[in-house]
Short mmCIF file of C-alpha atoms and ligand atoms in Angstrom, two decimals:
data_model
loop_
_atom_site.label_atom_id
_atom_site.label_comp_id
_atom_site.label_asym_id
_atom_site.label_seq_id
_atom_site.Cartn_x
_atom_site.Cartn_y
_atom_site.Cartn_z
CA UNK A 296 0.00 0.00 0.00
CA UNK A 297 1.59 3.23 -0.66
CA UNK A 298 1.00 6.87 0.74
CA UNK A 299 1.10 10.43 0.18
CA UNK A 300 5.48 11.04 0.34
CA UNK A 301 6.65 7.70 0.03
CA UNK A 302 9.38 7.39 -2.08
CA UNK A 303 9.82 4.12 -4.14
CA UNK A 304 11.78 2.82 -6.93
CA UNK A 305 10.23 2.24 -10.29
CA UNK A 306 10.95 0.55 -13.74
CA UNK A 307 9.34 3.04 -15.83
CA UNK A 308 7.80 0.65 -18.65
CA UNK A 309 4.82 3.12 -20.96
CA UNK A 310 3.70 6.54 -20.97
CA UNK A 311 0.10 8.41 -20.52
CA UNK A 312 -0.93 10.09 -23.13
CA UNK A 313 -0.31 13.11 -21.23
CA UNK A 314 3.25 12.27 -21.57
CA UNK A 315 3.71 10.42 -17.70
CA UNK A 316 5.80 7.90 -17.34
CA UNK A 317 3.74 4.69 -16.60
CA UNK A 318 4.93 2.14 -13.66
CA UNK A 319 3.98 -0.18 -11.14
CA UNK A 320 4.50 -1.34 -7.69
CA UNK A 321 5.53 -5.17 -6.70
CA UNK A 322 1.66 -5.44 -5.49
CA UNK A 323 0.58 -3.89 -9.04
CA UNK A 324 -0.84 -0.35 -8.52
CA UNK A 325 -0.08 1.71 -11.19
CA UNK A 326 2.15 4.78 -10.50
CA UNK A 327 2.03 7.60 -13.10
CA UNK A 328 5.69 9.51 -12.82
CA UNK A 329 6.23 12.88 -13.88
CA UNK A 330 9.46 13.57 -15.91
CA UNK A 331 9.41 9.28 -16.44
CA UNK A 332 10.81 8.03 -19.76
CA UNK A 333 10.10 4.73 -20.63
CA UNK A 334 13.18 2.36 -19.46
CA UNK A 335 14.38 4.80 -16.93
CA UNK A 336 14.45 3.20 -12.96
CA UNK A 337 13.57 6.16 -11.23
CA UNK A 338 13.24 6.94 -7.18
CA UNK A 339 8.94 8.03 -7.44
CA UNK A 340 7.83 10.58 -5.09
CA UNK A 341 4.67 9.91 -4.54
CA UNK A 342 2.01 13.27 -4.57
CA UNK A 343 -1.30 11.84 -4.31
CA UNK A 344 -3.45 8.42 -3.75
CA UNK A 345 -6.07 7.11 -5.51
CA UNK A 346 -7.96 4.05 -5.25
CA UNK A 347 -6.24 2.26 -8.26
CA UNK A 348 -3.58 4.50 -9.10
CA UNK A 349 -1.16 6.65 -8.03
CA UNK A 350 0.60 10.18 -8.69
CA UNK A 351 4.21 11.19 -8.59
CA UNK A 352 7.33 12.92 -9.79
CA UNK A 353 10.56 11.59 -10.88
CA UNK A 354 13.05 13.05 -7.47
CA UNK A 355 15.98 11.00 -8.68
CA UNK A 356 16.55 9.22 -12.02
CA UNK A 357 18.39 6.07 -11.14
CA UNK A 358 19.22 4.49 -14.50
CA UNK A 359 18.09 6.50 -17.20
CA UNK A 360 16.34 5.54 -20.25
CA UNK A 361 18.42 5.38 -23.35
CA UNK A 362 15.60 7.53 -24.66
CA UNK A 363 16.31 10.24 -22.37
CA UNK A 364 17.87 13.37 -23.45
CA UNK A 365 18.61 16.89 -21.69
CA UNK A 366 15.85 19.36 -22.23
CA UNK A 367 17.24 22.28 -24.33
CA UNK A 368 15.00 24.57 -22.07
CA UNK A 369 16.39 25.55 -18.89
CA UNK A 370 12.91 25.76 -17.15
CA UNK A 371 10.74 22.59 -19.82
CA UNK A 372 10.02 21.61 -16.30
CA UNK A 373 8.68 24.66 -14.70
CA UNK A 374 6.63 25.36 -17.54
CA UNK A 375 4.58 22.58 -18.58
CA UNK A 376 4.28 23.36 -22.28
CA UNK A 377 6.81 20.50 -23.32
CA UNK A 378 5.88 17.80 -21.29
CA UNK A 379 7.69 15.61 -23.60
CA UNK A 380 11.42 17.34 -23.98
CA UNK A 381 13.46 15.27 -21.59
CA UNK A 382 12.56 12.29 -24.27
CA UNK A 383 14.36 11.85 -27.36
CA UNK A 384 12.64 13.56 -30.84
CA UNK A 385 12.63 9.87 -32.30
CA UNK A 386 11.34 8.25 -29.61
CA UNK A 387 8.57 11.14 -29.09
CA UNK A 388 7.62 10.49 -32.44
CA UNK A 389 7.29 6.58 -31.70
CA UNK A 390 5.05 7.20 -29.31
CA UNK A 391 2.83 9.71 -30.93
CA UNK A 392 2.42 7.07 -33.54
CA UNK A 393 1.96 4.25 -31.19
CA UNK A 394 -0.79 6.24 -29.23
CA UNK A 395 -2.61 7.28 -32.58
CA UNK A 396 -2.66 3.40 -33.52
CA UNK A 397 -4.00 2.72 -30.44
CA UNK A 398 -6.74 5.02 -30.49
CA UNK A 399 -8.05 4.03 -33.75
CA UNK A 400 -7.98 0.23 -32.82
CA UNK A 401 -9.92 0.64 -29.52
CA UNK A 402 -11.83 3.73 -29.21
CA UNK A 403 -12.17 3.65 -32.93
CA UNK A 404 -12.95 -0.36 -33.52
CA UNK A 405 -10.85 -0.60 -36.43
CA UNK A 406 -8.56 -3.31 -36.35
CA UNK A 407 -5.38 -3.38 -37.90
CA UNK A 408 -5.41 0.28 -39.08
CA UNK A 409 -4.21 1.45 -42.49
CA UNK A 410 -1.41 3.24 -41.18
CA UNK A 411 1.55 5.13 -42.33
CA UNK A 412 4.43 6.27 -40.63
CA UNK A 413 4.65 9.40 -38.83
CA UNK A 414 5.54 12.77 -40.63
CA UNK A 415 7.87 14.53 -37.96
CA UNK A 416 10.03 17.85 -38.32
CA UNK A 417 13.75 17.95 -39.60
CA UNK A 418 14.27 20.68 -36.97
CA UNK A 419 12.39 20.27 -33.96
CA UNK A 420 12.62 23.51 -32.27
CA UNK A 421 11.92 27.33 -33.02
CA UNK A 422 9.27 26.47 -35.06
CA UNK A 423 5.85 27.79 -33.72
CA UNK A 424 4.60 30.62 -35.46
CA UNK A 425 2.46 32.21 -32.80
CA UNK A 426 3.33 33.25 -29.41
CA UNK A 427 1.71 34.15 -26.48
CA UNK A 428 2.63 35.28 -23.05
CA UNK A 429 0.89 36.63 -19.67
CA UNK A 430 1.69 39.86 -17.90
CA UNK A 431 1.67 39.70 -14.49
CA UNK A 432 2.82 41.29 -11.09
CA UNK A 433 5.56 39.37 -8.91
CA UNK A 434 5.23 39.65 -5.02
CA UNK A 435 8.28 42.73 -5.03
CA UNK A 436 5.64 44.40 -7.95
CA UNK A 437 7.93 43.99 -10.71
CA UNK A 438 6.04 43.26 -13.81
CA UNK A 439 6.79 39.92 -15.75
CA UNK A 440 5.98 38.91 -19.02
CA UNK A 441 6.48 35.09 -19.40
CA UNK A 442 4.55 31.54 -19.49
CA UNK A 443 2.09 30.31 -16.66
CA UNK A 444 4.09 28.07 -14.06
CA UNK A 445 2.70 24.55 -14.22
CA UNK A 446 -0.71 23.51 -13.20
CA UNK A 447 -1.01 27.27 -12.06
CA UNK A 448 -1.56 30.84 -13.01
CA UNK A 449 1.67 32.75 -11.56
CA UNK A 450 3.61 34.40 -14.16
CA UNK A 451 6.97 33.17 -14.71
CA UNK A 452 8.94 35.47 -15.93
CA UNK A 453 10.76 34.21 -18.96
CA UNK A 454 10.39 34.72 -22.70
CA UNK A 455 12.92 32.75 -23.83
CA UNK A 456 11.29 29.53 -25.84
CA UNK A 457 13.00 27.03 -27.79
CA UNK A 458 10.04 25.90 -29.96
CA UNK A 459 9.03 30.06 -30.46
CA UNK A 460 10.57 32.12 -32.71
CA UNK A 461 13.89 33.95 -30.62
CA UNK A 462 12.18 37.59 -31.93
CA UNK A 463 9.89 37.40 -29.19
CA UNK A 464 11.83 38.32 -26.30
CA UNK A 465 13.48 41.51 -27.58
CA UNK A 466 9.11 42.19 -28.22
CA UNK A 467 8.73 41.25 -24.53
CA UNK A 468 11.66 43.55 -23.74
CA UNK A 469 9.96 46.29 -25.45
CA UNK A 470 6.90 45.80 -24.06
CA UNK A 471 7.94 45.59 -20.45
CA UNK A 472 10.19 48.86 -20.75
CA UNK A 473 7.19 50.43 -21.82
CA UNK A 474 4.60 49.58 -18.82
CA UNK A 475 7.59 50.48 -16.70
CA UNK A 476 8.60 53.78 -18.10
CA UNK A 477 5.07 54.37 -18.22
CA UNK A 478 3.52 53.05 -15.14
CA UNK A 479 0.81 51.64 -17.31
CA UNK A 480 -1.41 48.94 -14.65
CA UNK A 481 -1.11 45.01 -15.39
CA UNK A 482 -4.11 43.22 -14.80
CA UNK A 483 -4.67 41.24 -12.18
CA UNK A 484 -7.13 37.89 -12.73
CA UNK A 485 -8.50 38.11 -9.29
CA UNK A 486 -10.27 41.28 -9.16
CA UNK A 487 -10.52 42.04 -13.03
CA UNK A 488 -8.72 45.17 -12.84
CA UNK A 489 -5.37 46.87 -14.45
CA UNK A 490 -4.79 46.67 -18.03
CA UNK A 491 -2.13 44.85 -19.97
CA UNK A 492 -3.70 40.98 -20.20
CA UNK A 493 -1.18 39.57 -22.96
CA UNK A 494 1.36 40.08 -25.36
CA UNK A 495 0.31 37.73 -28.41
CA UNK A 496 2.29 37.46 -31.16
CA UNK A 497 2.83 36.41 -34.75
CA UNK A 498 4.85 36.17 -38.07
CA UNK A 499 4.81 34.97 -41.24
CA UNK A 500 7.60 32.51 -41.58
CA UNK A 501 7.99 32.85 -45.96
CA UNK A 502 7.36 36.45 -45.84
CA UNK A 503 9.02 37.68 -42.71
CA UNK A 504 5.97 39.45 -41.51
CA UNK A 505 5.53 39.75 -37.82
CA UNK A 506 2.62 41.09 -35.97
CA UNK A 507 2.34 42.29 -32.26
CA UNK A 508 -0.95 42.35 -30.41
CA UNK A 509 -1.49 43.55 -26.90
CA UNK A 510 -4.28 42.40 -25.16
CA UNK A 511 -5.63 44.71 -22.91
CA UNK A 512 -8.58 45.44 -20.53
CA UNK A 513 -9.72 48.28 -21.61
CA UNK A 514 -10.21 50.58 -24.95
CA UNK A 515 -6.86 52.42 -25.21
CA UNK A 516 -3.41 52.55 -24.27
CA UNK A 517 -1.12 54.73 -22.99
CA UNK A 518 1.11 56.67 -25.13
CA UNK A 519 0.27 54.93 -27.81
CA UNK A 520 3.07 56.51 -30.18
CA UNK A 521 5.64 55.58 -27.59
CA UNK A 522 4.53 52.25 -27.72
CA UNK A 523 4.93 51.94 -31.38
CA UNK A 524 7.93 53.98 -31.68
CA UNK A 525 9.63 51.34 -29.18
CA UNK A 526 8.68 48.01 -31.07
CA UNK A 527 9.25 49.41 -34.77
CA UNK A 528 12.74 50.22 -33.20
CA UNK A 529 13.89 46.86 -32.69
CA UNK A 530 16.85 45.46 -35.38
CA UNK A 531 14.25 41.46 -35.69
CA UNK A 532 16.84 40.63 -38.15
CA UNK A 533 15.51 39.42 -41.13
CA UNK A 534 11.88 39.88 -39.98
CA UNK A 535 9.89 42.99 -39.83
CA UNK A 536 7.02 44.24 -37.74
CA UNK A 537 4.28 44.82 -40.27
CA UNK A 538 0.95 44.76 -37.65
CA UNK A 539 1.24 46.15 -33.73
CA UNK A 540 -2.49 46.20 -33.02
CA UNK A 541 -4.80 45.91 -29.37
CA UNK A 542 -7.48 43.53 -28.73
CA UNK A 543 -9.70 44.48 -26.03
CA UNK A 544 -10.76 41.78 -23.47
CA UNK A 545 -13.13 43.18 -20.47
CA UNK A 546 -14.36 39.56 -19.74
CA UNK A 547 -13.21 38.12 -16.26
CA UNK A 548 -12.01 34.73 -18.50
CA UNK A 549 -9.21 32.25 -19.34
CA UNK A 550 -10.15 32.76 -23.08
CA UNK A 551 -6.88 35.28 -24.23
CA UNK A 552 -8.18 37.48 -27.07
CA UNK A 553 -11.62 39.23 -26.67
CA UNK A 554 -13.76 39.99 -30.25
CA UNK A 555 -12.78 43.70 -30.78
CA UNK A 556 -9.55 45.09 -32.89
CA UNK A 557 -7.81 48.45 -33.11
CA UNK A 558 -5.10 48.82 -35.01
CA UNK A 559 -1.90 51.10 -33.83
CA UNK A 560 0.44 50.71 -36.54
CA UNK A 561 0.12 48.85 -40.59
CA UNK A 562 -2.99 46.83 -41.22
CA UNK A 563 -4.89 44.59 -38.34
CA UNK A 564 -2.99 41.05 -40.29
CA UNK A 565 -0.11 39.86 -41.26
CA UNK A 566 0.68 37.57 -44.95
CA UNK A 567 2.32 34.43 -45.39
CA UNK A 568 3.01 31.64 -47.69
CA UNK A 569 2.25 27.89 -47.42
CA UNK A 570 3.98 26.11 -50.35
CA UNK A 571 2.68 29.11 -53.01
CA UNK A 572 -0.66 30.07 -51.75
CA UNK A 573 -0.20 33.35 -50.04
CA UNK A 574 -2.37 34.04 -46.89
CA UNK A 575 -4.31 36.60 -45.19
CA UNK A 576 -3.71 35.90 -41.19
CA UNK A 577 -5.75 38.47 -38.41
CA UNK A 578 -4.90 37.80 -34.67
CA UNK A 579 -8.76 36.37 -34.38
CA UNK A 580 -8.16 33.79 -37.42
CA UNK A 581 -7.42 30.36 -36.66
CA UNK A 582 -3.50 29.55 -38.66
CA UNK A 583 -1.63 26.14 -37.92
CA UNK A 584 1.05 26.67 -35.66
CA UNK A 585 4.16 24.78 -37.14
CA UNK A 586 4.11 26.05 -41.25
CA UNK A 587 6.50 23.60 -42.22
CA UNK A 588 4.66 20.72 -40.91
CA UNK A 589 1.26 22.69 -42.18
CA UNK A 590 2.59 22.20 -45.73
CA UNK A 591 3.20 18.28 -45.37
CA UNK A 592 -0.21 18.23 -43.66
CA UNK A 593 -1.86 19.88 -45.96
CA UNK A 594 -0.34 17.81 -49.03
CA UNK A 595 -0.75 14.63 -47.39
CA UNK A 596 -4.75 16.20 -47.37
CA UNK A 597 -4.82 16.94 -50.98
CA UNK A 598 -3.02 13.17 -52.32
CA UNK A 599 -5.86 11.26 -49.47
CA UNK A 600 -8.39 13.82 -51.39
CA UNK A 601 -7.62 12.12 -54.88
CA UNK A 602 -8.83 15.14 -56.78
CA UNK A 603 -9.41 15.31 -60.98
CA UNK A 604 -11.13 18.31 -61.51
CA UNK A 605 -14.24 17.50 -61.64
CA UNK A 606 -15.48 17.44 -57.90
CA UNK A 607 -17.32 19.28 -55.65
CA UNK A 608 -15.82 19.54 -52.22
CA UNK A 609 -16.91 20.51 -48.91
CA UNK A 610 -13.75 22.30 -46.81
CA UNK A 611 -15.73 22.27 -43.17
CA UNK A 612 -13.90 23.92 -40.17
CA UNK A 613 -12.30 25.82 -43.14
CA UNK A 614 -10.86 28.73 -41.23
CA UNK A 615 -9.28 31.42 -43.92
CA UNK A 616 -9.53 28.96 -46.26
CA UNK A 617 -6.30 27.44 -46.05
CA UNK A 618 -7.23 23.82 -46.95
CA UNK A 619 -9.72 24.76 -49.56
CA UNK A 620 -7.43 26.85 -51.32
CA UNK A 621 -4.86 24.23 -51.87
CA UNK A 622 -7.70 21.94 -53.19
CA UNK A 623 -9.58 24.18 -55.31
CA UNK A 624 -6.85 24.25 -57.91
CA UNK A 625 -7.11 20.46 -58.43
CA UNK A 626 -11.11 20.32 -58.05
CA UNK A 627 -14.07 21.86 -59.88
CA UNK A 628 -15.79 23.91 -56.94
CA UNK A 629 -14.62 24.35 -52.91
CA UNK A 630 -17.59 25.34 -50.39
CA UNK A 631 -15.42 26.01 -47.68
CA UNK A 632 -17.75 26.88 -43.94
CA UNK A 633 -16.48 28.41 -40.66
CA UNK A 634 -17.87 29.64 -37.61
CA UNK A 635 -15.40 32.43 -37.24
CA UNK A 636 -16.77 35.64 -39.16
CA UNK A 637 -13.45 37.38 -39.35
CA UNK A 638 -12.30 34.01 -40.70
CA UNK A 639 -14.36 33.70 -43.27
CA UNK A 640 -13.56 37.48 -44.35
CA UNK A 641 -9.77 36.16 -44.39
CA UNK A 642 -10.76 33.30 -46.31
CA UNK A 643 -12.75 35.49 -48.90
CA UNK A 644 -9.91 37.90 -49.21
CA UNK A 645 -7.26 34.62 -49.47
CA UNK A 646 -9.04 33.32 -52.75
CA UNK A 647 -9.03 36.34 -54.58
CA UNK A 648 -5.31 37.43 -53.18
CA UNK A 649 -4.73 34.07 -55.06
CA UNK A 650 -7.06 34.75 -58.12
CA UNK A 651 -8.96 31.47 -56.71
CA UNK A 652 -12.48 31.79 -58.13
CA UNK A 653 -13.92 28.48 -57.53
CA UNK A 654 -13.77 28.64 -53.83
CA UNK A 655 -16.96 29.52 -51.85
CA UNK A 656 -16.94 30.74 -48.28
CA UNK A 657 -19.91 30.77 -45.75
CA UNK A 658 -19.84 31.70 -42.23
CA UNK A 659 -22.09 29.28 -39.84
CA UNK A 660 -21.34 25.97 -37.86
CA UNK A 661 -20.84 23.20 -40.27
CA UNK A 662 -23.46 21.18 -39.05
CA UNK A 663 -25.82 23.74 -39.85
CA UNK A 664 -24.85 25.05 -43.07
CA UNK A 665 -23.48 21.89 -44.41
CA UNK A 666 -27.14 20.53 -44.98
CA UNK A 667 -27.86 23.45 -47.24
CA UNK A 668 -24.77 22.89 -49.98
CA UNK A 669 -24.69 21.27 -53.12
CA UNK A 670 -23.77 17.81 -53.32
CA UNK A 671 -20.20 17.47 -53.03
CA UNK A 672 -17.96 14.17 -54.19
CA UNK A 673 -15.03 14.71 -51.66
CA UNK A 674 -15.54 16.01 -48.08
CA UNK A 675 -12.44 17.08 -45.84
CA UNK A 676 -13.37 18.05 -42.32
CA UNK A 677 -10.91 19.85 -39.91
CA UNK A 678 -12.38 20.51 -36.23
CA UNK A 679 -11.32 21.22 -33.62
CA UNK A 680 -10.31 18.92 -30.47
CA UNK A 681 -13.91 18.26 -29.52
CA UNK A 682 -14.28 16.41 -33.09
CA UNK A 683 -17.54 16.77 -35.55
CA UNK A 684 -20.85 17.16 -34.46
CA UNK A 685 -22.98 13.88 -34.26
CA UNK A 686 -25.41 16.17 -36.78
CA UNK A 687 -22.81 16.98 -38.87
CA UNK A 688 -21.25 13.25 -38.98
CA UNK A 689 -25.12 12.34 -40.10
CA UNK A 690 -25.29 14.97 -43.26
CA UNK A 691 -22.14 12.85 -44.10
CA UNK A 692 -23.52 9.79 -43.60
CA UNK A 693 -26.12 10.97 -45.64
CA UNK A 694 -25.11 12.69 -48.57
CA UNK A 695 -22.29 9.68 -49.23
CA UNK A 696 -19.46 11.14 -50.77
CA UNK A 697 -17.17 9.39 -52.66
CA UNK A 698 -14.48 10.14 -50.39
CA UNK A 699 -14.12 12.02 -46.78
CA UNK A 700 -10.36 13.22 -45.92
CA UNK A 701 -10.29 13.84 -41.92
CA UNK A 702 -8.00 16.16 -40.57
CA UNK A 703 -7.79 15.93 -36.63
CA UNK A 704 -5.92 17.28 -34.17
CA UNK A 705 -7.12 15.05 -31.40
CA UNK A 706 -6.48 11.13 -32.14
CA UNK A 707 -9.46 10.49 -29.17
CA UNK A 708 -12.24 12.41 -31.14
CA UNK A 709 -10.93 11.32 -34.21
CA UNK A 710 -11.35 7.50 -33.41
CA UNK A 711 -14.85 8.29 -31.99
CA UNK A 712 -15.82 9.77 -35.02
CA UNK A 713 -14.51 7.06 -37.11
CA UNK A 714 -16.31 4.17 -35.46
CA UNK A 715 -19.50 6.10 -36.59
CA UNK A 716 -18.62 6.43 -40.20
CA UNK A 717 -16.51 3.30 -40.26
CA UNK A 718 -20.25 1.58 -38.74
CA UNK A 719 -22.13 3.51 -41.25
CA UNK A 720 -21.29 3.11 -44.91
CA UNK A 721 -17.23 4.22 -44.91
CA UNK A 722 -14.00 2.42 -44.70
CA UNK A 723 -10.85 3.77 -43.62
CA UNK A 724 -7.95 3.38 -46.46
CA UNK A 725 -5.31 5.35 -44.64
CA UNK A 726 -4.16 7.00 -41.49
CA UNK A 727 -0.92 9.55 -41.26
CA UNK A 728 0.13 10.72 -38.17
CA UNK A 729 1.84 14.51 -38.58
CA UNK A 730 3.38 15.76 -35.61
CA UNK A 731 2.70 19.56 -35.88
CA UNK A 732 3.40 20.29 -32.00
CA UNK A 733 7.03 18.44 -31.07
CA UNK A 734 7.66 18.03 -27.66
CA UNK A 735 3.86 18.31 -26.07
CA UNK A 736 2.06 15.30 -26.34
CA UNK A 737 -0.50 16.73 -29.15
CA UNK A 738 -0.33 15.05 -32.21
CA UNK A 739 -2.28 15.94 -36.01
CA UNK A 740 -3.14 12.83 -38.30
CA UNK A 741 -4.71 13.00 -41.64
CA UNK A 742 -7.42 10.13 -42.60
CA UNK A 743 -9.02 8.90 -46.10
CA UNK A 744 -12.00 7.30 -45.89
CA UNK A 745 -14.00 5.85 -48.84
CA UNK A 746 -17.84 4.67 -49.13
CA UNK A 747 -17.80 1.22 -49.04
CA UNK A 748 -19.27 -0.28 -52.28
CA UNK A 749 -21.26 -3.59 -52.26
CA UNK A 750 -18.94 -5.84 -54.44
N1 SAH B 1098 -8.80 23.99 -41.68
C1 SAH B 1098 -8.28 25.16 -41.04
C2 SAH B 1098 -8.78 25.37 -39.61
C3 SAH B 1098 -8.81 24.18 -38.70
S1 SAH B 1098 -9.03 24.55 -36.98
C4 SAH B 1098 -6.77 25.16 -41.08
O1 SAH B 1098 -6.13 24.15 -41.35
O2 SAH B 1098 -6.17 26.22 -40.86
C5 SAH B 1098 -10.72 24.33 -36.70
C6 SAH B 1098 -11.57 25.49 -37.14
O3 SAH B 1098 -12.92 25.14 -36.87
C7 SAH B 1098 -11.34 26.80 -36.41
O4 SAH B 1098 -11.11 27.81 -37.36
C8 SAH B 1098 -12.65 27.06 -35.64
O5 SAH B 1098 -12.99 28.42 -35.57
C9 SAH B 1098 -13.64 26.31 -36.48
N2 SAH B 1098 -14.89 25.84 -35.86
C10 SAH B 1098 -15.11 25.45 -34.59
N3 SAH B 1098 -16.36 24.95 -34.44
C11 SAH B 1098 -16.96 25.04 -35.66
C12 SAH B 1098 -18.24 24.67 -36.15
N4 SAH B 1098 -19.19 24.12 -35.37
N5 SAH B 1098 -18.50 24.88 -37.46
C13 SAH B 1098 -17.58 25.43 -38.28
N6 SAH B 1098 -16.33 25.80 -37.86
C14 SAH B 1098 -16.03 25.60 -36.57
#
């Protein structure tokens, strides 16, 4: 029986898919270890009870894993947001693959899958396109701009990322010289006041562009001009600050950017390229994270798609039309649908930017608008986490296309999803794992499915 502080010693044999390690006791309880690799013996401090299970960190590694590497992040542990950079890229990959697999054979009821192997990155680090840090207070009232500590909502004060772009923290530099040179109030989550929420941030990796957003609680800012003056001063190197913008957020909520826009300097969006198609981004838009992986993705989308010209294809969960666009050059009409109006504007703007005229956009949830289109021959869906709609997944059902290419970025809600269609009329061909999100535990994979036809 163990308890709250014991300390025992553990052959770390799986992990969660939260990225524990997984191991067990000589009476069998299963112990999840933070900071556990697979194959490591570890010495388990143990946090918390349950009935079956228990909870613990790694206080010593005994015999580490052959897997296990040093995190390139001074504080990966602190932070939380790699929970996976003390393993090995390889062997992350391995097991992103391995829990896809598994998720599609028992959530999803398909035995056997289809699978191929797992598209990782050649570089795995500086690579996210889109930043975002919170400003906060510490107790001697020195503002810090940095990442939420683990499991909590303290500010630690560190820009310095290894899977961000390196720009940021001369941005964050900026940014905190000006709140202290001008005494401008932080907000504080517990009583909803002061004003700077978050510095969010993005660029265009092909064209260089980089846009600065501060989210604030209020309408205005400051000294506005100083603000401005301060960022567009910078030397970014090769990139340039094309967008500083505010988005106000009054709400008393985790959610980081509220609805409204104002921009202080160059247009409210940035551009970028993915393979040739040039793109549109605004701070409220939806844009994959990783670009280089985004173009694999999206290819992989367009060969599962098997397009000749002549088809009519839904693009659902479209956001600015990045998926569509790539397929309406190979098809005969993209209906692409969104939920996100500013979006869908993007998306609009993104197929004529590209002289794309057989792209369609409509804003609405896809299970409601979806109903209304024409009758399409290939369908490619891209939700979010929570998966498709059980209304939506019937309008698929029942208009029967030829071919459905899923694009998910959780392997759980994918698998549920696929034991409806896979019950109701489709088969799945093929199943890619891309990972889009090294070193967290998240994972993107790209499904065909066909109708199944009577032989
Ligand atoms: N295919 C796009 C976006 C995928 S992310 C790309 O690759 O860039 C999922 C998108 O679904 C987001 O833009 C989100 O705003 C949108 N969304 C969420 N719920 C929706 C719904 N019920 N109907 C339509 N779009 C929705």
């Amino acid at each position: 029986m163990l308890n709250k502080n014991d300390e025992v010693e553990l052959k770390i044999e799986d992990l969660s898919k939260d990225g524990e390690g997984i191991g067990h006791t000589a009476d069998g309880m299963t112990v999840f270890v933070m900071n556990g690799v697979p194959g490591d013996v570890v010495l388990a401090h143990i946090t918390k009870v349950k009935k079956t299970c228990a909870f613990s960190f790694a206080k010593e590694i005994l015999k580490p894993s052959a897997d296990r590497v040093e995190p390139k992040c001074p504080v990966a542990r602190l932070c939380g947001g790699c929970s996976l950079q003390h393993l090995d890229y390889k062997a992350q990959l391995g097991f992103k693959e391995e829990y896809v697999r598994s998720c599609i054979e028992r959530i999803g009821g398909v035995k056997n899958p289809p699978m191929e192997p797992i598209v990782g990155m050649d570089e795995p680090f500086f690579f996210r396109n889109k930043a975002q840090f919170p400003i906060g207070i510490d107790r001697d009232g020195k503002v810090v701009i940095g990442f939420y500590r683990h499991h909590s909502h303290d500010v630690v004060d560190n820009a310095t990322c290894v899977i961000q772009g390196a720009f940021n923290e001369k941005i964050v530099d900026a940014i905190k010289r000006y709140i202290e040179t001008y005494k401008v109030s932080v907000y504080d989550e517990a009583t909803g006041k002061g004003l700077m929420r978050h510095v969010f941030t993005r660029y265009g990796k092909a064209t260089g562009e980089v846009m600065v957003c501060l989210v604030i609680n209020g309408d205005t800012l400051p000294k506005e001009d100083a603000l401005v003056e301060m960022l567009l001063g910078l030397d970014l190197g090769d990139l340039t600050i094309k967008s500083i913008c505010i988005n106000i957020n009054k709400a008393k909520t985790n959610v980081i950017l509220g609805e409204k826009l104002k921009s202080l300097f160059g247009d409210p969006w940035i551009e970028d390229l993915i393979g040739d198609v040039r793109y549109r981004i605004s701070p409220l838009s939806f844009y994959q994270v990783n670009p280089g992986q985004t173009k694999k993705l999206y290819d992989i989308a367009l060969n599962y798609a098997g397009l000749t010209g002549c088809e009519v294809v839904w693009d659902l969960y479209c956001g600015i039309g990045t998926i569509s666009l790539f397929l309406a050059r190979a098809a005969r009409e993209v209906y692409g649908v969104e939920i996100v109006p500013e979006a869908i504007e993007d998306a609009k703007l993104n197929a004529k930017l590209n002289g794309i005229e057989n792209a369609e956009f409509f804003v609405g949830a896809a299970e409601d608008v979806a109903p209304k289109l024409k009758k399409p021959d290939v369908i490619v869906v891209d939700p979010p986490r929570k998966g498709c709609d059980e209304k939506l997944l019937e309008t698929i059902i029942n208009v029967a296309p030829k071919r459905l290419v899923y694009v998910s970025c959780d392997p759980a809600t994918l698998a549920r999803d696929l034991k409806i269609l896979t019950e109701s009329g489709f088969v799945l061909k093929k199943a890619r794992p891309v990972d889009q999100f090294g070193h967290s535990t998240h994972c993107e994979v790209c499904c065909e499915l066909e109708r199944f036809r009577k032989s």
